[in-house]
Coordinates of C-alpha atoms in Angstrom, one line a residue:
M1 CA 16.3 -30.7 -4.1
K2 CA 13.7 -28.6 -2.1
I3 CA 10.1 -29.2 -3.1
I4 CA 8.2 -25.6 -2.9
N5 CA 4.4 -26.0 -3.2
K6 CA 2.6 -23.2 -5.2
Q7 CA 0.7 -22.2 -2.0
S8 CA 3.8 -21.2 -0.1
I9 CA 5.1 -19.1 -3.5
N10 CA 1.3 -17.4 -3.6
L11 CA 1.8 -17.0 0.2
K12 CA 5.0 -15.1 -0.3
H13 CA 4.0 -13.1 -3.0
F14 CA 0.6 -12.1 -1.0
V15 CA 2.9 -11.0 2.1
L16 CA 5.3 -8.9 -0.2
L17 CA 2.2 -7.1 -2.1
H18 CA 0.9 -6.1 1.2
I19 CA 4.5 -4.8 2.0
L20 CA 4.4 -3.0 -1.2
L21 CA 0.7 -1.4 -0.7
A22 CA 1.8 0.0 3.0
I23 CA 4.8 1.6 1.0
Y24 CA 2.6 3.1 -1.7
S25 CA 0.1 4.2 1.0
L26 CA 2.9 6.6 2.4
G27 CA 2.7 8.5 -0.8
G28 CA -0.1 10.3 0.8
V29 CA 1.9 10.9 4.2
Y30 CA 4.5 12.2 1.6
S31 CA 1.8 14.5 -0.4
K32 CA 0.7 15.9 3.0
M33 CA 3.7 16.9 4.4
A34 CA 4.5 18.6 0.9
S35 CA 1.4 20.5 1.0
Q36 CA 2.2 22.4 4.4
S37 CA 5.5 23.7 3.1
A38 CA 5.6 27.0 0.9
F39 CA 5.4 25.9 -2.8
L40 CA 9.2 25.2 -4.6
S41 CA 10.4 25.8 -0.5
F42 CA 13.4 23.0 0.2
P43 CA 10.8 21.0 2.7
F44 CA 8.3 20.9 -0.4
I45 CA 10.8 19.7 -3.2
F46 CA 11.8 17.0 -0.3
W47 CA 8.8 15.7 0.5
Y48 CA 7.4 16.1 -3.0
G49 CA 10.5 14.2 -4.3
L50 CA 10.0 11.8 -2.0
G51 CA 6.5 10.8 -3.0
L52 CA 8.0 10.5 -6.9
V53 CA 10.5 8.1 -5.8
N54 CA 7.9 6.3 -3.6
L55 CA 5.8 5.9 -7.3
F56 CA 8.7 4.8 -8.8
V57 CA 9.6 2.0 -6.7
Y58 CA 5.7 1.1 -6.3
A59 CA 5.9 0.8 -10.1
I60 CA 8.5 -0.8 -10.6
M61 CA 7.5 -3.6 -7.6
W62 CA 4.0 -3.7 -8.6
Q63 CA 5.0 -5.1 -12.1
Q64 CA 7.0 -7.7 -10.3
I65 CA 4.3 -9.1 -7.6
I66 CA 1.6 -9.1 -10.6
K67 CA 3.8 -11.7 -12.3
H68 CA 3.1 -14.0 -9.6
L69 CA -0.4 -13.2 -8.3
P70 CA -3.9 -13.4 -9.9
L71 CA -4.7 -9.5 -11.1
T72 CA -8.0 -9.7 -9.5
T73 CA -6.5 -10.8 -6.1
A74 CA -3.8 -7.7 -6.7
Y75 CA -6.1 -5.0 -7.7
A76 CA -8.8 -6.0 -4.8
N77 CA -6.0 -5.7 -2.3
K78 CA -5.0 -2.1 -3.3
A79 CA -8.7 -1.2 -1.3
I80 CA -5.9 -2.1 2.1
T81 CA -4.3 1.2 1.2
I82 CA -7.5 2.9 2.9
V83 CA -6.8 0.9 6.3
W84 CA -3.2 2.3 5.9
G85 CA -4.6 5.8 5.3
I86 CA -6.2 5.7 8.7
L87 CA -3.3 4.3 10.3
W88 CA -0.7 6.8 8.9
G89 CA -3.2 9.6 9.4
A90 CA -3.5 8.8 13.3
V91 CA 0.4 8.3 13.7
F92 CA 1.8 11.1 11.3
F93 CA -0.7 13.9 12.1
G94 CA -2.4 12.7 15.1
E95 CA -6.0 12.7 13.7
V96 CA -8.6 10.7 15.6
I97 CA -9.5 7.2 14.1
T98 CA -13.5 7.3 14.7
W99 CA -15.8 4.4 15.0
N100 CA -17.3 5.1 11.4
M101 CA -13.4 5.0 10.1
V102 CA -13.2 1.7 12.0
L103 CA -16.4 0.3 10.4
G104 CA -15.3 1.2 7.1
A105 CA -12.1 -0.3 7.4
V106 CA -13.4 -3.5 8.6
I107 CA -15.9 -3.3 5.4
V108 CA -13.1 -2.9 3.3
I109 CA -11.1 -5.6 4.9
I110 CA -14.3 -8.1 4.4
G111 CA -14.4 -7.1 0.6
V112 CA -11.2 -8.1 -0.3
V113 CA -10.9 -11.2 1.8
L114 CA -14.3 -12.3 -0.2
V115 CA -12.6 -11.4 -3.3
V116 CA -9.4 -13.2 -2.7
S117 CA -11.1 -16.2 -1.4
A118 CA -13.3 -16.3 -4.5
D119 CA -9.7 -16.6 -6.7
G120 CA -8.7 -19.8 -4.4

């Protein structure tokens, strides 16, 4: 019989939460791509539709994740999407990452760590 401790289960769900938040943050990319296309053109409908599918998948998976993690932990970690947004902007749109953005991202990460560590 395999013994699984609670900490390893939480770590697995914590990692899944961050994968889900990375996927969720792609919604901003899809929205920006749609905004660069003519309204109701095929590219607009494609990117907008992809954004809706993204939100649907996120909503279903979010419900599964919060079954296994404290709600305060899950919500505090949503702030990490700001960091993903900075990265997606640089990767997909060639946006420049400034020192202010890096400082803001570090502050967000520190805040998340403080809230999550308070949950145990």
